[in-house]
Coordinates of C-alpha atoms and ligand atoms in Angstrom, one line a residue:
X1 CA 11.6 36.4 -63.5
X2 CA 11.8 36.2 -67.4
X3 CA 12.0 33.0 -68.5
X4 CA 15.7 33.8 -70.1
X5 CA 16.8 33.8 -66.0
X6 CA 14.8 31.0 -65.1
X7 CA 16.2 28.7 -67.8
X8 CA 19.6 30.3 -66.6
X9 CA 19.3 30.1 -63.2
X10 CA 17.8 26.0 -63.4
X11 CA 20.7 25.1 -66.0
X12 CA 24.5 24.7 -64.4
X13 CA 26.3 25.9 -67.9
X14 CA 29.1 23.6 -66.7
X15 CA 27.0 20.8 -67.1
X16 CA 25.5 21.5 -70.6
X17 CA 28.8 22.5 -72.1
X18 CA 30.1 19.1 -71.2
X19 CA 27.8 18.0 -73.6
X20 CA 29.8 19.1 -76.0
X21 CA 33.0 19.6 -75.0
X22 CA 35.2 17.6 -72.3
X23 CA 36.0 20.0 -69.2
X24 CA 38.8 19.5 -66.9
X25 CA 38.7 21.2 -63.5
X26 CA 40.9 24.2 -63.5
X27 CA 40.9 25.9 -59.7
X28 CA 36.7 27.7 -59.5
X29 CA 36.8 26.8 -63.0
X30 CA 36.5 24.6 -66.1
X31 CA 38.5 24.5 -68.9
X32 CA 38.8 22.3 -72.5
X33 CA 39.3 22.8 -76.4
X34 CA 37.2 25.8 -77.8
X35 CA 34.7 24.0 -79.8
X36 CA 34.5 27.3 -82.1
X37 CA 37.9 27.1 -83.5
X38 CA 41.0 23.9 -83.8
X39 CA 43.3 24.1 -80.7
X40 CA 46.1 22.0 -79.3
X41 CA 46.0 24.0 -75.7
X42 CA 43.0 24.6 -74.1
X43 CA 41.9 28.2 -73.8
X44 CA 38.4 27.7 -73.5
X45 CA 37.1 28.3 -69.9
X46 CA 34.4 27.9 -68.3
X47 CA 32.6 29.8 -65.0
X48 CA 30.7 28.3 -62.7
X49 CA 30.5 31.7 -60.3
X50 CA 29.2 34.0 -63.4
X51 CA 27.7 31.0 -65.5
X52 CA 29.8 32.5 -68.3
X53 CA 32.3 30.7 -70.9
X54 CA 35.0 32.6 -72.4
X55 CA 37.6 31.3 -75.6
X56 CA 40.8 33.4 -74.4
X57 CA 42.5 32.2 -77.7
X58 CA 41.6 33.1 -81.4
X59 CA 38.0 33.4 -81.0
X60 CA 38.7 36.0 -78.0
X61 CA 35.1 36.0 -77.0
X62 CA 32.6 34.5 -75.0
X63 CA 29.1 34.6 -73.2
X64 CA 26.4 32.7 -71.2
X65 CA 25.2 29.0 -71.4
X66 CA 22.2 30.8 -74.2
X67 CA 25.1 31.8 -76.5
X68 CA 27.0 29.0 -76.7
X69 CA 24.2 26.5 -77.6
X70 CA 23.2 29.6 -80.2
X71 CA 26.8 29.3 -81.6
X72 CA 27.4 25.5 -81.3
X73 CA 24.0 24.5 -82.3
X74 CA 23.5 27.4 -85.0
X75 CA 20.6 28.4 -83.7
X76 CA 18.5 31.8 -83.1
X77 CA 18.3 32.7 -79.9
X78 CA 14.7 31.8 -79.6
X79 CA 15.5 28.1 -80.9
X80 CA 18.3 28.4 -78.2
X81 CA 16.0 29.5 -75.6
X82 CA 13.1 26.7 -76.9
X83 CA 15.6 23.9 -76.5
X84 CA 17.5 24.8 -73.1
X85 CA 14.4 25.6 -71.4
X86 CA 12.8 22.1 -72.3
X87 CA 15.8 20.6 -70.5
X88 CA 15.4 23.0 -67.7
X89 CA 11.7 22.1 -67.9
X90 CA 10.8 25.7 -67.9
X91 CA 7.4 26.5 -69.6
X92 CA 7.6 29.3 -72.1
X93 CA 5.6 31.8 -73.0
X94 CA 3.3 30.3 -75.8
X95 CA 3.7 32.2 -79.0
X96 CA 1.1 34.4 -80.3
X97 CA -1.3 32.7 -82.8
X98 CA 0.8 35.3 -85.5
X99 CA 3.8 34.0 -84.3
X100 CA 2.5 30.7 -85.0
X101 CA 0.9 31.2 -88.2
X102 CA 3.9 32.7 -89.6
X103 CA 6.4 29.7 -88.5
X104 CA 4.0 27.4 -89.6
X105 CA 4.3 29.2 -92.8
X106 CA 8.4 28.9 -93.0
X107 CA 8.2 25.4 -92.4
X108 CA 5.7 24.8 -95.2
X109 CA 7.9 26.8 -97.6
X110 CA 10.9 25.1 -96.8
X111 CA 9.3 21.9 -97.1
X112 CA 7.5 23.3 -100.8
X113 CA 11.5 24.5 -101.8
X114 CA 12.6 21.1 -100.5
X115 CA 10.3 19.4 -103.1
X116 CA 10.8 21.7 -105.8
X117 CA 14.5 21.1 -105.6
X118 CA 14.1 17.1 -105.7
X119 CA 11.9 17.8 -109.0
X120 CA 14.8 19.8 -110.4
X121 CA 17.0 17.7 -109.4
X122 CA 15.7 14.3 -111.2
X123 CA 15.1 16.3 -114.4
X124 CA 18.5 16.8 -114.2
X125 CA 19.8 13.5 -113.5
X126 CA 17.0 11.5 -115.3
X127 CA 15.1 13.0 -118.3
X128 CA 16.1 13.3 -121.7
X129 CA 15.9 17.0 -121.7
X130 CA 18.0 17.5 -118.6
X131 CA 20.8 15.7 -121.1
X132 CA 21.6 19.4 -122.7
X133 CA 22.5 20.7 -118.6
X134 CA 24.4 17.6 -117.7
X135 CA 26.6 18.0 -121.1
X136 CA 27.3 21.4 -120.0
X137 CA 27.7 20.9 -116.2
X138 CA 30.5 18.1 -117.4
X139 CA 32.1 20.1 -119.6
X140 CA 32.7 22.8 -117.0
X141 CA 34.3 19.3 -115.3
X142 CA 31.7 19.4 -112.3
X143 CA 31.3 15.4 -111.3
X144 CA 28.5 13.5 -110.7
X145 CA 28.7 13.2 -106.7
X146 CA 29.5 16.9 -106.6
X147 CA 26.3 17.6 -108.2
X148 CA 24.6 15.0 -106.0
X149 CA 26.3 16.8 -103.0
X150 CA 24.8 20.2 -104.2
X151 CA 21.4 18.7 -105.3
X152 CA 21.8 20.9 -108.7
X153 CA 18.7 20.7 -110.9
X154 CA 17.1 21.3 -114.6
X155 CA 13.9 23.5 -114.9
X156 CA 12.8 22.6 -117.9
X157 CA 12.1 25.2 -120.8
X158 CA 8.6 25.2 -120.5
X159 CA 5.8 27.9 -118.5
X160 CA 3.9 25.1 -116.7
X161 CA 6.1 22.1 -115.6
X162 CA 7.2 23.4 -111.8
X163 CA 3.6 24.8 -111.2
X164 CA 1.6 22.0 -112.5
X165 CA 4.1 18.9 -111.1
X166 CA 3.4 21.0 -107.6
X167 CA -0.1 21.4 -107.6
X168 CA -0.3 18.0 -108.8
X169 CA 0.9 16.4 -105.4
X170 CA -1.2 19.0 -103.4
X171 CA 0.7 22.3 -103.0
X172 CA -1.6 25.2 -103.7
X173 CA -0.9 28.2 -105.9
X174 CA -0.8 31.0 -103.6
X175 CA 2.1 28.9 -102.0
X176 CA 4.2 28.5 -104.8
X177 CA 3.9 32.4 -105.3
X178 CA 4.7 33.0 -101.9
X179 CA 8.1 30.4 -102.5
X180 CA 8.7 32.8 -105.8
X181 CA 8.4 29.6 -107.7
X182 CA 5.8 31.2 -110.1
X183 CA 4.8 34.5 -111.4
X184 CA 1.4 35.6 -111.2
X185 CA 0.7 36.7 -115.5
X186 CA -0.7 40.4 -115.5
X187 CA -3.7 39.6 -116.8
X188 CA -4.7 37.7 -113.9
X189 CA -4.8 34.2 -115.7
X190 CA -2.8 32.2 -113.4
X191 CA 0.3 31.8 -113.0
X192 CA 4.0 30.7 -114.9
X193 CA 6.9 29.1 -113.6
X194 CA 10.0 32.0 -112.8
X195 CA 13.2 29.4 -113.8
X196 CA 12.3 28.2 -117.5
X197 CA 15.6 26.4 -119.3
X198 CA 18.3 26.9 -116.6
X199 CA 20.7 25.2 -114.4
X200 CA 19.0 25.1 -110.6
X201 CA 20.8 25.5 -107.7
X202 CA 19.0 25.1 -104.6
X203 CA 20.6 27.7 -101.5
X204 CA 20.1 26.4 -98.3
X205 CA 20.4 27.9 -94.7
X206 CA 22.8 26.9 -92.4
X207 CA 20.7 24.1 -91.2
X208 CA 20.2 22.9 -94.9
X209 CA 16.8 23.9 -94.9
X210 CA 16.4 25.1 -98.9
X211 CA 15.6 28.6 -98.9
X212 CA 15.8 29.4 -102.2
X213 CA 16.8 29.3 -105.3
X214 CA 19.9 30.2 -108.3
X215 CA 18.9 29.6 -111.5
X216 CA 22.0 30.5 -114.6
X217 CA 20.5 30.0 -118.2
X218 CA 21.9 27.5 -121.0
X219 CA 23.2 29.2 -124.0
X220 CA 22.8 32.8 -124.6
X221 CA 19.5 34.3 -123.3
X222 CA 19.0 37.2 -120.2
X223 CA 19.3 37.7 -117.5
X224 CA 22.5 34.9 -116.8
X225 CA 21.2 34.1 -114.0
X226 CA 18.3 34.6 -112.1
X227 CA 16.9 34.3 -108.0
X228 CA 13.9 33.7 -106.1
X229 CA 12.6 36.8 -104.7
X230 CA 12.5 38.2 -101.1
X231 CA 10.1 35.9 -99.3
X232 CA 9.6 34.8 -96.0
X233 CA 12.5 32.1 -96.0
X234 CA 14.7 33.7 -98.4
X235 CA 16.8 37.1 -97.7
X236 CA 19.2 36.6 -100.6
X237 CA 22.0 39.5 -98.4
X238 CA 21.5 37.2 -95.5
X239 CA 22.4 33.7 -97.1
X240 CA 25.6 32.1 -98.1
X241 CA 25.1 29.5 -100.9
X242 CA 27.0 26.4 -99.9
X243 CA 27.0 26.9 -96.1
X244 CA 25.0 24.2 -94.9
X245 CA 27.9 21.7 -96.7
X246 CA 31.2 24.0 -95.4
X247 CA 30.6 25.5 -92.2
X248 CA 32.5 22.4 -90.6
X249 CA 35.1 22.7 -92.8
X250 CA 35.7 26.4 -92.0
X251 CA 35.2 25.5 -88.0
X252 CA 38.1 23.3 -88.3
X253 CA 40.5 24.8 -90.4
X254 CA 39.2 28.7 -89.3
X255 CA 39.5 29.5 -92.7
X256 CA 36.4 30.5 -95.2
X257 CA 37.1 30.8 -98.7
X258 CA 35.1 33.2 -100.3
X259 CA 33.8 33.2 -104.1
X260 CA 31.7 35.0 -106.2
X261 CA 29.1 32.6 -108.4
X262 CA 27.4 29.0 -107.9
X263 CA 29.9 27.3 -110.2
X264 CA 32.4 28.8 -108.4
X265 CA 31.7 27.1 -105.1
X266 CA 30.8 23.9 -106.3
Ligands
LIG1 ZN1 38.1 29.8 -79.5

């Protein structure tokens, strides 16, 4: 048996959706609110025969116990799998040592990006040279807890501040090439930092892990704005700056408003 079934077959999906959502007894089955979008009449049901749940109102879709912690949980289905079968107390499948090697290297990139964007975000706040950015970020009448909220930054004008502040409190220089937080120069002398003189904001995943980042110049000079490269935590089609902060705003209200550009969203 695979150990998708065995998770499946050890875990009553009656029981784990109650953790979530309060089920009432409806004849064979169960039914409450749909946690996935704002009801006043239950039409989220759940089946204890089949082990499936089903939203019969606006979502008008459903699945199996996996699913639903994948959806309420935002989670991959292997981060799904991971947690449900620790409660089922189903041993997986140990990940290969690639596997490994290459989720050890997400986390240490989201934890580099992480860093890089409290840096930014204290020039901006702190320094006398972040003063120019936080003229400009008023003027365009952005307030101080937004940019808080947003954890928007200041890289200063300068080819060596990001990459030496970094290696500075141990991060090595291969890392901060694989982030995209510096460019190697072509003749092989190191490396500079990519966002010199701009506005930072940091984009985060879903989960509010920082993935990347958005960089829009001050004053005149190209290109306006500028973004980390492809890297192994940062797909820029496949991220949605400002989700981490909306997506329970647009659960309840089932409404996303979509914008172009960083200022717009904040
Ligand atoms: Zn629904």
């Amino acid at each position: 048996m695979s150990a998708v079934d065995e998770v499946k077959q050890r875990l009553d999906i009656v029981q784990v959706i109650s953790a979530y959502v309060p089920l009432k007894k409806a004849g064979r089955n169960y039914k409450g609110l749909c946690p996935f979008h704002s009801e006043k009449t239950p039409s989220f049901i759940v089946f204890p025969d089949s082990q499936r749940w089903h939203c019969f109102g606006a979502c008008g879709t459903g699945g199996d116990v996996v699913s639903f912690v994948m959806k309420r949980e935002n989670l991959s289905f292997g981060e799904a799998l991971k947690l449900l079968a620790a409660r089922a107390g189903v041993q997986l499948q140990p990940p290969t040592p690639q596997q490994e090697a290459e989720a050890d290297e997400r986390r240490r990139l989201w934890d580099l990006n992480r860093q890089a964007a409290e840096y930014f975000h204290r020039l901006l706040i702190e320094s006398s040279e972040g003063a120019v950015a936080r003229r400009y970020l008023e003027q365009r009448g952005l307030r101080p807890e937004t940019l808080r909220a947003f954890q928007v930054g200041y890289a200063r004008d300068d080819w060596q501040a990001l990459g030496s502040h970094l290696k500075a409190i141990g991060w090595r220089e291969e890392e901060l090439l694989r982030a995209g937080l510096v460019i190697e120069r072509e003749d092989g002398s190191g490396t500079y930092d990519r966002f010199r003189g701009r506005i930072i904001f940091p984009i985060r995943d879903a989960r509010g892990r920082v993935c990347g980042f958005g960089g829009r110049v001050l004053g005149q000079s190209e290109p306006k704005y500028l973004n980390t490269p492809q890297t192994p935590v940062f797909d820029k089609g496949s991220v949605l700056f400002g989700i981490d902060l909306a997506r329970e705003a647009i659960r309840r209200a089932e409404t996303a408003v979509l914008v172009e550009g960083y200022m717009d969203v904040l």
